[in-house]
Coordinates of C-alpha atoms and ligand atoms in Angstrom, one line a residue:
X126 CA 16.1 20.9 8.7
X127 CA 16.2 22.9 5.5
X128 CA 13.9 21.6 2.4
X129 CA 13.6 22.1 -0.8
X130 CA 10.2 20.9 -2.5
X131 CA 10.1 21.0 -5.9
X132 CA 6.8 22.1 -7.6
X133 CA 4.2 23.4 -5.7
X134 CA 1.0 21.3 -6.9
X135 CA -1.0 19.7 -5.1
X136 CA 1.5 17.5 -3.5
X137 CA 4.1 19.7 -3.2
X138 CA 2.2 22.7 -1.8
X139 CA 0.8 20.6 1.5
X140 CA 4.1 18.9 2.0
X141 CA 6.2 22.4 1.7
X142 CA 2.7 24.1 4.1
X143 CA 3.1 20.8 6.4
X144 CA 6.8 20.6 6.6
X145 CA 7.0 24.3 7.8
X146 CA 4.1 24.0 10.4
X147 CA 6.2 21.4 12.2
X148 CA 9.3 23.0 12.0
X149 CA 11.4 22.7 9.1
X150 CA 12.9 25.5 6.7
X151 CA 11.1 25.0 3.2
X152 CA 12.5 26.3 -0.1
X153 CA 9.1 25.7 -2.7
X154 CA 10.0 26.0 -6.1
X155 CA 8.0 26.9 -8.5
X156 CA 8.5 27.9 -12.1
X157 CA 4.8 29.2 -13.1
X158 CA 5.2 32.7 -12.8
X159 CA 1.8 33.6 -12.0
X160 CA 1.7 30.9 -9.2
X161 CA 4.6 31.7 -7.5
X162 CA 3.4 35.8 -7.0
X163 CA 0.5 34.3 -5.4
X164 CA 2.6 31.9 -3.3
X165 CA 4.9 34.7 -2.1
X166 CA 1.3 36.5 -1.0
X167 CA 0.9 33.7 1.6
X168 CA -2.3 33.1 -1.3
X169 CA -2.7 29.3 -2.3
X170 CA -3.0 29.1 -6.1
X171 CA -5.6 25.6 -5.6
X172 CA -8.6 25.1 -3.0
X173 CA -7.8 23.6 0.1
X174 CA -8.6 24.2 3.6
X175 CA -6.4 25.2 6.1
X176 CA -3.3 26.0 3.4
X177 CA -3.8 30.4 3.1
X178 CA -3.0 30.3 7.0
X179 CA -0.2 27.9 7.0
X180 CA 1.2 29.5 3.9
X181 CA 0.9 33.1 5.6
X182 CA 2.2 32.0 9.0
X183 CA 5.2 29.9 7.3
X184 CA 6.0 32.9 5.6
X185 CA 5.8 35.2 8.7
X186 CA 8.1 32.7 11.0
X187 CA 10.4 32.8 8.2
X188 CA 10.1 28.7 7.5
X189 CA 8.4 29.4 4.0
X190 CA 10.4 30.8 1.0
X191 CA 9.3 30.7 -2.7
X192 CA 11.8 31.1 -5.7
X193 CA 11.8 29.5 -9.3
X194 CA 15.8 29.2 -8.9
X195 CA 16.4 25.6 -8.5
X196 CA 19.9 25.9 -7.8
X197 CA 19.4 29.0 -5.3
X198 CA 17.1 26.3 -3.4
X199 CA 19.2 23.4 -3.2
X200 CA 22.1 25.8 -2.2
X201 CA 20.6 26.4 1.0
X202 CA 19.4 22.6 1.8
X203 CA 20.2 19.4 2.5
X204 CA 17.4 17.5 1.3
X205 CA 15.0 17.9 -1.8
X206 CA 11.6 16.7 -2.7
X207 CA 10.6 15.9 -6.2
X208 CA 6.8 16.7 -6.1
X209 CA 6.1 17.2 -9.8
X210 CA 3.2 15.9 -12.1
X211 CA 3.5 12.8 -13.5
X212 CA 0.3 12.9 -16.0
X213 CA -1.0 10.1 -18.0
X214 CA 0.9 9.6 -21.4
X215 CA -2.4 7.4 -23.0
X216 CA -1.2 4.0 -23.7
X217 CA 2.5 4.5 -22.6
X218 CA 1.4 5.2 -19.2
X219 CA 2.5 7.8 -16.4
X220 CA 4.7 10.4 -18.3
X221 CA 7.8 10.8 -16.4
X222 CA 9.5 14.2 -18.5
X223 CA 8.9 16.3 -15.4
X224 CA 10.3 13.9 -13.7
X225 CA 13.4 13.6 -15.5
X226 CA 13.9 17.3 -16.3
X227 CA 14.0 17.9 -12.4
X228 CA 16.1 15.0 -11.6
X229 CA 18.5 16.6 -14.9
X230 CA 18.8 19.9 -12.8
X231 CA 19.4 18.2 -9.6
X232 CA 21.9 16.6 -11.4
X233 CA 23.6 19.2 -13.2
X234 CA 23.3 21.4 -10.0
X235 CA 25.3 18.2 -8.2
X236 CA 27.7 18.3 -10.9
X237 CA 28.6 22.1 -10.1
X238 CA 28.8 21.9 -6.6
X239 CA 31.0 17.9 -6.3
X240 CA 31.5 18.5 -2.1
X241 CA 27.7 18.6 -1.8
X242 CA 25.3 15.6 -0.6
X243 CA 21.7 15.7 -1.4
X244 CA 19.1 13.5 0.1
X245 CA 16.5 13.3 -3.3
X246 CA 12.6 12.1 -2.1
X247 CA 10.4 11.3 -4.5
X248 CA 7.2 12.4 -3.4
X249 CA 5.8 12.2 -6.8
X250 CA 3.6 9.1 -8.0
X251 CA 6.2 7.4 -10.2
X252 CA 5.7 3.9 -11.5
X253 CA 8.0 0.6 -9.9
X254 CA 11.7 1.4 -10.9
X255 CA 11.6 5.3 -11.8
X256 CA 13.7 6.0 -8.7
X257 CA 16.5 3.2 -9.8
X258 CA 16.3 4.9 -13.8
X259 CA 16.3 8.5 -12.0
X260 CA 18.8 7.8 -10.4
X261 CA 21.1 6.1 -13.3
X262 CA 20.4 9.5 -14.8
X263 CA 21.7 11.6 -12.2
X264 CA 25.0 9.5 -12.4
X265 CA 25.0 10.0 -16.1
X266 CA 25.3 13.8 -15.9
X267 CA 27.4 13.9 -12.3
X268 CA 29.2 10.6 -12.0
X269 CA 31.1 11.9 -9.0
X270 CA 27.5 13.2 -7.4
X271 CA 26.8 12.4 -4.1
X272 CA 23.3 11.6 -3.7
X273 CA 20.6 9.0 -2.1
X274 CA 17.6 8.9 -4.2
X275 CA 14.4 7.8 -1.6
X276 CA 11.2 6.8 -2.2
X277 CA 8.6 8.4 -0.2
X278 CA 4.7 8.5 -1.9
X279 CA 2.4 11.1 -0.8
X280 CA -1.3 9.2 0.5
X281 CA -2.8 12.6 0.6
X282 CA -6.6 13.5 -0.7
X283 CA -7.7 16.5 -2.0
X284 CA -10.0 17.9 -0.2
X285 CA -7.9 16.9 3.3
X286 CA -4.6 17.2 1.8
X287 CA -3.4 18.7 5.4
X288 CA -5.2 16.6 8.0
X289 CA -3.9 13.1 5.9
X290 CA -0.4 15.2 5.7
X291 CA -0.2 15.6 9.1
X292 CA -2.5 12.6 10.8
X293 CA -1.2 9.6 7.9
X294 CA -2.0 5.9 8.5
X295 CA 1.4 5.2 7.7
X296 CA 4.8 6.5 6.3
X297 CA 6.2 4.5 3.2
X298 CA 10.0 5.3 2.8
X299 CA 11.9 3.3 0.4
X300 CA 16.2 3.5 0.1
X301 CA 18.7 0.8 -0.1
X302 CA 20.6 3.1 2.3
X303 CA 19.7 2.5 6.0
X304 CA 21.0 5.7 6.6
X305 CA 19.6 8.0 3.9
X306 CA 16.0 5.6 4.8
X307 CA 16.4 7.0 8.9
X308 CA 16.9 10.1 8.1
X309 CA 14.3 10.9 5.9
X310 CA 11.8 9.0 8.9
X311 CA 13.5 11.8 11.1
X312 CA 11.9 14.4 8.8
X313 CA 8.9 13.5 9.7
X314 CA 9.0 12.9 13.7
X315 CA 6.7 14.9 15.2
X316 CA 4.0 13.6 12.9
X317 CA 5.1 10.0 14.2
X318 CA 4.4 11.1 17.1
X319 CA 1.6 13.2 17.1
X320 CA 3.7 16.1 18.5
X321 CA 2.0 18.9 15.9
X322 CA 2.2 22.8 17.4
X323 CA -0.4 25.2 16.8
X324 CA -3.3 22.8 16.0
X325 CA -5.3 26.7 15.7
X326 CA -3.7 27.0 12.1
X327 CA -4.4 23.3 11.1
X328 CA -6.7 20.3 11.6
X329 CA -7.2 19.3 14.7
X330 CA -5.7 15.5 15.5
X331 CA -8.3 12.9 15.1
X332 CA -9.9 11.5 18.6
X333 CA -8.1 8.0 18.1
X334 CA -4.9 7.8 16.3
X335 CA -2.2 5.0 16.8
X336 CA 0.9 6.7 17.9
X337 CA 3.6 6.1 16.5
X338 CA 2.8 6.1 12.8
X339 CA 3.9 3.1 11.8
X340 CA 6.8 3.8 9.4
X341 CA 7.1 1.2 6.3
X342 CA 11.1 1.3 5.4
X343 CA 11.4 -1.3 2.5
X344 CA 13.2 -0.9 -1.0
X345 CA 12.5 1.8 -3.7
X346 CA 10.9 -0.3 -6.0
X347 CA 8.0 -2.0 -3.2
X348 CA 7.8 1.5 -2.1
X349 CA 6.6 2.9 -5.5
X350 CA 4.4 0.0 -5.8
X351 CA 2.8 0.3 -2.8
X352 CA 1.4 3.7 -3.9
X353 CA -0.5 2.6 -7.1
X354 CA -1.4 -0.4 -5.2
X355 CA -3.5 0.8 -2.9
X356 CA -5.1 3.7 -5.2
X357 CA -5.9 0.3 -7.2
X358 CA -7.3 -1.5 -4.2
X359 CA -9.3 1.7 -3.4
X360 CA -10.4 1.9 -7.0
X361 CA -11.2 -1.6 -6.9
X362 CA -13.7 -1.3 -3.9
X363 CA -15.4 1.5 -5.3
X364 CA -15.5 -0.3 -8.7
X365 CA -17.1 -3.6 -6.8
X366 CA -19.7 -1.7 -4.7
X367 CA -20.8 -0.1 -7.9
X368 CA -21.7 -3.4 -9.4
X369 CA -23.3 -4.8 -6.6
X370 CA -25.5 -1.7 -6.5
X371 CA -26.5 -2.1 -10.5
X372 CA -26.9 -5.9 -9.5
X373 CA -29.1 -4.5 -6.5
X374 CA -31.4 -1.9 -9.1
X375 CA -32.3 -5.2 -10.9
X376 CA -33.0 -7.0 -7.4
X377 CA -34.7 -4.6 -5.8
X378 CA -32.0 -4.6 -3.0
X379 CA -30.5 -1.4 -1.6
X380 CA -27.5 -0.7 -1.7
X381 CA -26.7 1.5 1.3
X382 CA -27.8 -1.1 3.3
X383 CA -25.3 -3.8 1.9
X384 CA -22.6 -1.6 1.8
X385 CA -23.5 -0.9 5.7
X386 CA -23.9 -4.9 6.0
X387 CA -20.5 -5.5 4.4
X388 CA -18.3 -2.8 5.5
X389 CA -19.3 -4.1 9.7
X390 CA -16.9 -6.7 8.6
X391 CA -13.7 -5.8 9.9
X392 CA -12.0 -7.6 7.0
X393 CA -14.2 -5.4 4.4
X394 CA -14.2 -2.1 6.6
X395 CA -16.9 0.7 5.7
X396 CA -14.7 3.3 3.5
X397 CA -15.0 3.6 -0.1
X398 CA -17.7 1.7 -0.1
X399 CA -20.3 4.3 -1.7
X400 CA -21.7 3.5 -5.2
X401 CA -22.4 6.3 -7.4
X402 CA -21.2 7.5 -10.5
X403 CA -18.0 6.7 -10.6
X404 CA -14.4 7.7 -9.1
X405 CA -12.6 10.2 -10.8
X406 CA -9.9 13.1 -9.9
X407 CA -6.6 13.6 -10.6
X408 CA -5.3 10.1 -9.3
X409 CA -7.6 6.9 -9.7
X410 CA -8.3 7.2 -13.0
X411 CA -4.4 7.6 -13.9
X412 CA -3.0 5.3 -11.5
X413 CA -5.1 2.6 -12.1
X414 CA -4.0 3.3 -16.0
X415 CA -0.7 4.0 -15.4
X416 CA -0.1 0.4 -13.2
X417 CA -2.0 -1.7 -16.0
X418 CA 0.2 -0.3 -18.8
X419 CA 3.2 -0.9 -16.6
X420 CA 2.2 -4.4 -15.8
X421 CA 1.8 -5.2 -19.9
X422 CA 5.0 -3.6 -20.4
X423 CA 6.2 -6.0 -18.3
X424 CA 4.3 -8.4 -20.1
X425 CA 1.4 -9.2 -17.6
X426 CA -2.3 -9.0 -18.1
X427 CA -3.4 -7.0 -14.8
X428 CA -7.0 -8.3 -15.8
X429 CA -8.6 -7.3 -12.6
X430 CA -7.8 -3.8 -12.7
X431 CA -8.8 -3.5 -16.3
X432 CA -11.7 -4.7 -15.1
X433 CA -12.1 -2.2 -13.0
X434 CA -11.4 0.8 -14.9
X435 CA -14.1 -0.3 -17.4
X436 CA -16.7 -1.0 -14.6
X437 CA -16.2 3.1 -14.0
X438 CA -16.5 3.8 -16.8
X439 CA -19.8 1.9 -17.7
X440 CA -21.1 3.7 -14.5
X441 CA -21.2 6.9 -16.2
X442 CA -22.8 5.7 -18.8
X443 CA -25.3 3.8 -17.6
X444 CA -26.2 7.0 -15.6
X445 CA -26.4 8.7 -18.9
X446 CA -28.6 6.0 -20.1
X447 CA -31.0 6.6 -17.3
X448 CA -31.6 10.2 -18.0
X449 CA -31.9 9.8 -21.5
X450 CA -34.4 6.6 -21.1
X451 CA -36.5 8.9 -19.2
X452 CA -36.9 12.2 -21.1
X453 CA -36.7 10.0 -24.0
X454 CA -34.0 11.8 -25.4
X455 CA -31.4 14.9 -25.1
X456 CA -32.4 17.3 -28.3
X457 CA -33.5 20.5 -26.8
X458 CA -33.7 19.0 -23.3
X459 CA -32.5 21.5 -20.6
X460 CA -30.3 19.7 -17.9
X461 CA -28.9 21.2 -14.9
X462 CA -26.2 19.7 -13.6
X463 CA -25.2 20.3 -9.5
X464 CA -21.5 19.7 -9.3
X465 CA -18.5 20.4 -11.0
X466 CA -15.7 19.3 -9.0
X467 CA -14.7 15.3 -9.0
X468 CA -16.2 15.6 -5.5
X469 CA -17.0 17.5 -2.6
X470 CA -14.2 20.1 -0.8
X471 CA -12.0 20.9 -4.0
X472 CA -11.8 23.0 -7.2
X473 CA -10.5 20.2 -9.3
X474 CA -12.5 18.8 -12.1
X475 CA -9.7 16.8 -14.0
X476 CA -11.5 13.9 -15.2
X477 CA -14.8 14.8 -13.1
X478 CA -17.7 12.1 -14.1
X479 CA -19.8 15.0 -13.7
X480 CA -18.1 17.5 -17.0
X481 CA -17.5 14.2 -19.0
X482 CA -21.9 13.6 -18.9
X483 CA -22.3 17.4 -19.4
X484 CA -20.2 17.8 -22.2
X485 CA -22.1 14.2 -24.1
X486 CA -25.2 15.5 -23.0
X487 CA -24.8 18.5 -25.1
X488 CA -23.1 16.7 -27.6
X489 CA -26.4 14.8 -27.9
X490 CA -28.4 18.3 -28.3
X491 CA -29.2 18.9 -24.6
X492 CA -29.0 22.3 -23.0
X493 CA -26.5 22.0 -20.6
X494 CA -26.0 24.2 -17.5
X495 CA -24.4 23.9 -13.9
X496 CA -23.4 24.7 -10.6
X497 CA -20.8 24.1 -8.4
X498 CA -19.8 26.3 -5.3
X499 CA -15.9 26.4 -6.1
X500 CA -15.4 24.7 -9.2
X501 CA -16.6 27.4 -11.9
X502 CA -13.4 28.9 -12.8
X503 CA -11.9 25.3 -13.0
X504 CA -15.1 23.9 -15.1
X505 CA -14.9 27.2 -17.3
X506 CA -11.3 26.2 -18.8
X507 CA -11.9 23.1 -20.0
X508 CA -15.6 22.9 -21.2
X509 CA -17.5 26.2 -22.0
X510 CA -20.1 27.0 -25.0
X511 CA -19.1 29.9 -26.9
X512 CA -22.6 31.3 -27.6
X513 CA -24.8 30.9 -24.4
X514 CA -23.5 30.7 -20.8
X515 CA -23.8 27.7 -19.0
X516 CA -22.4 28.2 -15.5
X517 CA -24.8 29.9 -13.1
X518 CA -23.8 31.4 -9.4
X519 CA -26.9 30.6 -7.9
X520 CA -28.4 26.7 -7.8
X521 CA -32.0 28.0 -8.2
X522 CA -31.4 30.2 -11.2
X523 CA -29.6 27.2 -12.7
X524 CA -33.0 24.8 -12.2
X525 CA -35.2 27.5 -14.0
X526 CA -37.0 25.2 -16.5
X527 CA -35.1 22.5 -16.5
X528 CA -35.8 18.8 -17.4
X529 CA -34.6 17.1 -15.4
X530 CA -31.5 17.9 -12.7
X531 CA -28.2 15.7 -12.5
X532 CA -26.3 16.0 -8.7
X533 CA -23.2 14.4 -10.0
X534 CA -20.7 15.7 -7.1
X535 CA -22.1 15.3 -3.5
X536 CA -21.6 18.7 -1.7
X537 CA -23.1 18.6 1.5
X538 CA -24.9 22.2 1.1
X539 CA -26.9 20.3 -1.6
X540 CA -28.9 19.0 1.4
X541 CA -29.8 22.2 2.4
X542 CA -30.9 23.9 -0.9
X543 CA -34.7 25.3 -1.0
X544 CA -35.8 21.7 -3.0
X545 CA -39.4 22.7 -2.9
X546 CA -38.7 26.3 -4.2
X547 CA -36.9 24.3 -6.9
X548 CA -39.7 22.1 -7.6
X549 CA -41.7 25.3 -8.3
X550 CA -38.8 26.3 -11.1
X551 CA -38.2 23.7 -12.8
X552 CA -40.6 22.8 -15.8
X553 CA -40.2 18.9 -14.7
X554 CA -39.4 18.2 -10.9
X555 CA -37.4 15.2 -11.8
X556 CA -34.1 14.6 -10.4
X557 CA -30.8 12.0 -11.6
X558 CA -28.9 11.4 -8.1
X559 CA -25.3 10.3 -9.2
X560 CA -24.1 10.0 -5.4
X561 CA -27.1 8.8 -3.6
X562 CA -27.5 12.0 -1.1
X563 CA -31.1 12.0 -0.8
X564 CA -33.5 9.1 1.1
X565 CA -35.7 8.5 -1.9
X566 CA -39.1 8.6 0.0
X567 CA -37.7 12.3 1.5
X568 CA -37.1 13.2 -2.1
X569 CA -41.0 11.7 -3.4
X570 CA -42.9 13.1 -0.7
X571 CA -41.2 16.7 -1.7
X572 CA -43.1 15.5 -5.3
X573 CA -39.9 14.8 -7.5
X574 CA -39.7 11.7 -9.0
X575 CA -36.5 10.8 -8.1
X576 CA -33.9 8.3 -9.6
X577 CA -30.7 7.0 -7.9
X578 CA -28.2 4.3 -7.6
X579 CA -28.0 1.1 -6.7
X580 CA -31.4 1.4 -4.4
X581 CA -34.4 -0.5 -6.1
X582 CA -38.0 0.0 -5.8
X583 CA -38.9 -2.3 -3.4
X584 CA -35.8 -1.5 -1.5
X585 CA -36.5 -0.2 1.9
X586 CA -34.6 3.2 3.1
X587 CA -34.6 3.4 6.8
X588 CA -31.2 2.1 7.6
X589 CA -29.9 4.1 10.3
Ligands
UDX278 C1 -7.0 9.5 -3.9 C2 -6.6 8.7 -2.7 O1 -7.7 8.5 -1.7 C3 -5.3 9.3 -2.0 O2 -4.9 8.4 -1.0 C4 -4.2 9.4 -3.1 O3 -3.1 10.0 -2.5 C5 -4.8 10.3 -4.3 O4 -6.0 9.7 -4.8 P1 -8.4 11.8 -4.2 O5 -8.3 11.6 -5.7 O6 -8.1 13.2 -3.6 O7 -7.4 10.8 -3.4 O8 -9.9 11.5 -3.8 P2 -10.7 10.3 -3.0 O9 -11.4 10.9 -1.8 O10 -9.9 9.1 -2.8 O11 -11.9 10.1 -4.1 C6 -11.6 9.7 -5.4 C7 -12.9 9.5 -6.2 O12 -13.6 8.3 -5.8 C8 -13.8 10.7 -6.2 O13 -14.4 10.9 -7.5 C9 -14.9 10.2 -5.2 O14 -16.2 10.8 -5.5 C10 -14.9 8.7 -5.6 N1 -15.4 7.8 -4.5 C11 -14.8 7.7 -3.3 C12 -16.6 7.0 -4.7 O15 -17.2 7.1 -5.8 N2 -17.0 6.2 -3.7 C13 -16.4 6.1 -2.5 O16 -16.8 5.3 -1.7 C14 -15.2 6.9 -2.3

């Protein structure tokens, strides 16, 4: 079928790569300039595996076409997905002008063309209700339009935004139409059922995988819920293993172990169960906003997931609190900081635990530099010093007479750096693990003294 996806983020850029690999005609529309010249290259403007090879091959098959022309997209297709940003607007929650302005084209393009029908997906994380209001909108501009407006949330995460594109859990489509609802599920057969082609160009199929997806086809407004739902429930589970793990510092108890203990239980499960320094990204931390200020806008207290934003962002600080209870304080302090990214596999720092330290670290007077393996360029635009240079290419160059060293994102080539080479550099061998990579004793008998999360003194580390 032929698709338009409309903006080529994130979401829209793995759905548009996705859609092509299985088959499907994809119009990606983009308006940054810049991006799009990149995106006509076969060149993906963001960092994630597997997406220059679809986006070249898509191309070459002739399944991938790029344009900023709204209207020269939806003139070729039947079916458009909205895949814009919906940022966080502080207090008034998710802001929904991209939204609208897109929907206002589609609109306006509908208007124009009345013998047309267009199948509208939002893929975009919209609050409960947007695609009723959207879609009010639409028929305020085009009365006569002939739409269906579907709600269809994107689970993906950065990082493995093509395997969970192409190997979900589930499919969430939500339409009062049980038409427009089955035909949107058709869009997406061969992932039900697991029938992916060239698995060279792509992530292989995991070893288990229940075939078929199950498909969820429920109403728009569950549908949109169900998205910030469970990025609150995962939030949630990260927030809780985070206190037990402060509760276990003070206990002497070790964490790993009880989330180990815990997640055995089928009920509890073992993912996103790792305490650290927080959750943060591009999602959680708006979601999880975005869904409380909707529930007070409804008038309702969502107390527990207030409860959890704060817990994250206590963890930071009390991270903070550790470092600076150790060298006594920050003033002239050098601090090098492994990570930049709000985890492993991706560029993107937005609201990355590890930048928000750095940047109150120097703040507080410290001397501030890091690394990251990808996330430099990112890092560079929204947090630099003007007179000294604080990003470094090489780890060991970076731990050159430093305090103390802060691994805020957990890279797995972390593991492999040259630690007692970087004992040797730093001017104190004393390291702040926000993510718990390291077995402490490992860490001690390399002579660092060695601080970490949730894993008390008495605590023993051999859990296999
Ligand atoms: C998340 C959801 O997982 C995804 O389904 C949704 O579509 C978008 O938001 P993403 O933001 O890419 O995806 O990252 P994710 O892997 O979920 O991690 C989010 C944050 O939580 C990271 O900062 C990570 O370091 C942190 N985290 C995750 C923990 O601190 N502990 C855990 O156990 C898991």
């Amino acid at each position: 079928m032929k698709i338009a996806v409309i903006g080529m983020g994130y979401v829209g850029l793995t759905t548009a790569a996705s859609m092509a690999h299985i088959g499907h005609e994809i119009f990606g529309v983009e308006i940054d300039e810049a991006k799009l010249n990149l995106l006509k290259e076969g060149k993906s403007p963001i960092y994630e595996e597997y997406l220059d090879g679809m986006l070249s091959h898509g191309i070459e098959a002739g399944r991938l076409h790029f344009t900023s022309d709204l209207a020269e997209a939806l003139d070729e297709t039947e079916v458009a997905f909205i895949a814009v940003g919906t940022p966080l607007m502080g207090q008034w929650g998710a802001d929904l002008r991209q939204i609208r302005a897109a929907v206002g084209d589609i609109a306006h393009f509908l208007k124009e063309n009345p013998d047309k029908h267009l199948i509208v997906i939002m893929k975009s994380t919209v609050p409960s209700r947007t695609c009723d209001t959207m879609a009010d909108h639409i028929r305020e501009i085009a009365p006569d339009a002939k739409f269906d407006l579907v709600s269809n949330p994107e689970f993906l995460r950065e990082g493995s935004g093509v395997f969970d594109t192409l190997y979900p859990d589930r499919i969430v489509i939500g339409s009062r139409s049980t038409e427009a609802s089955n035909k949107v599920k058709g869009l997406y057969q061969a992932i039900i059922d697991g029938k992916i082609p060239d698995t060279h160009l792509c992530p292989k199929p995991p070893e288990k995988h229940p075939y078929p997806i199950p498909v969820v086809q429920t109403d728009p407004r569950s549908s949109e819920l169900i998205k910030y739902a469970a990025n609150a429930f995962l939030a949630t589970k990260i927030s809780f293993i985070n206190e037990i793990a402060n509760l276990a510092e003070k206990t002497g108890a070790n964490i790993e172990d009880i989330a180990y203990g815990i997640g055995l239980d089928q009920r509890i499960g073992p993912q996103f169960l790792r305490a650290g320094i927080g959750y943060g990204g591009s999602c959680f931390p708006k979601d999880t906003a975005a869904l409380t200020h909707q529930a007070e806008s409804f008038g309702y207290t969502f107390k527990l997931l207030n409860a959890v934003i704060e817990v994250n962002q206590r963890q930071r600080i009390r991270f903070l609190h550790k470092i600076v209870e150790r060298l006594d304080h920050f003033d002239g302090r050098r601090i090098g900081f492994l990570g930049l990214s709000f985890k492993p596999g991706t560029d993107d720092v937005r609201d990355s635990p590890g930048i928000e330290m750095m940047r109150y670290a120097e703040g507080a007077g410290a001397e501030v530099r890091a690394y990251d393996p990808v996330a430099i360029e990112n890092a560079r635009k929204i947090f630099d010093c003007l007179d000294k240079e604080i990003y470094f290419e090489d780890p060991l160059k970076m731990a050159e007479g430093c305090d103390c060293l802060a691994i805020v994102t957990d890279w797995p080539e972390f593991r492999d750096l040259d630690w007692l080479k970087i004992k040797k550099l730093m001017k104190h061998p004393i390291i702040f693990d926000g993510r718990n990579m390291f077995d402490p004793s490992e860490m001690k008998g390399k002579g660092f003294e060695y601080y970490c999360v949730g894993r008390g003194e008495d605590a023993c580390y051999n859990s296999e």
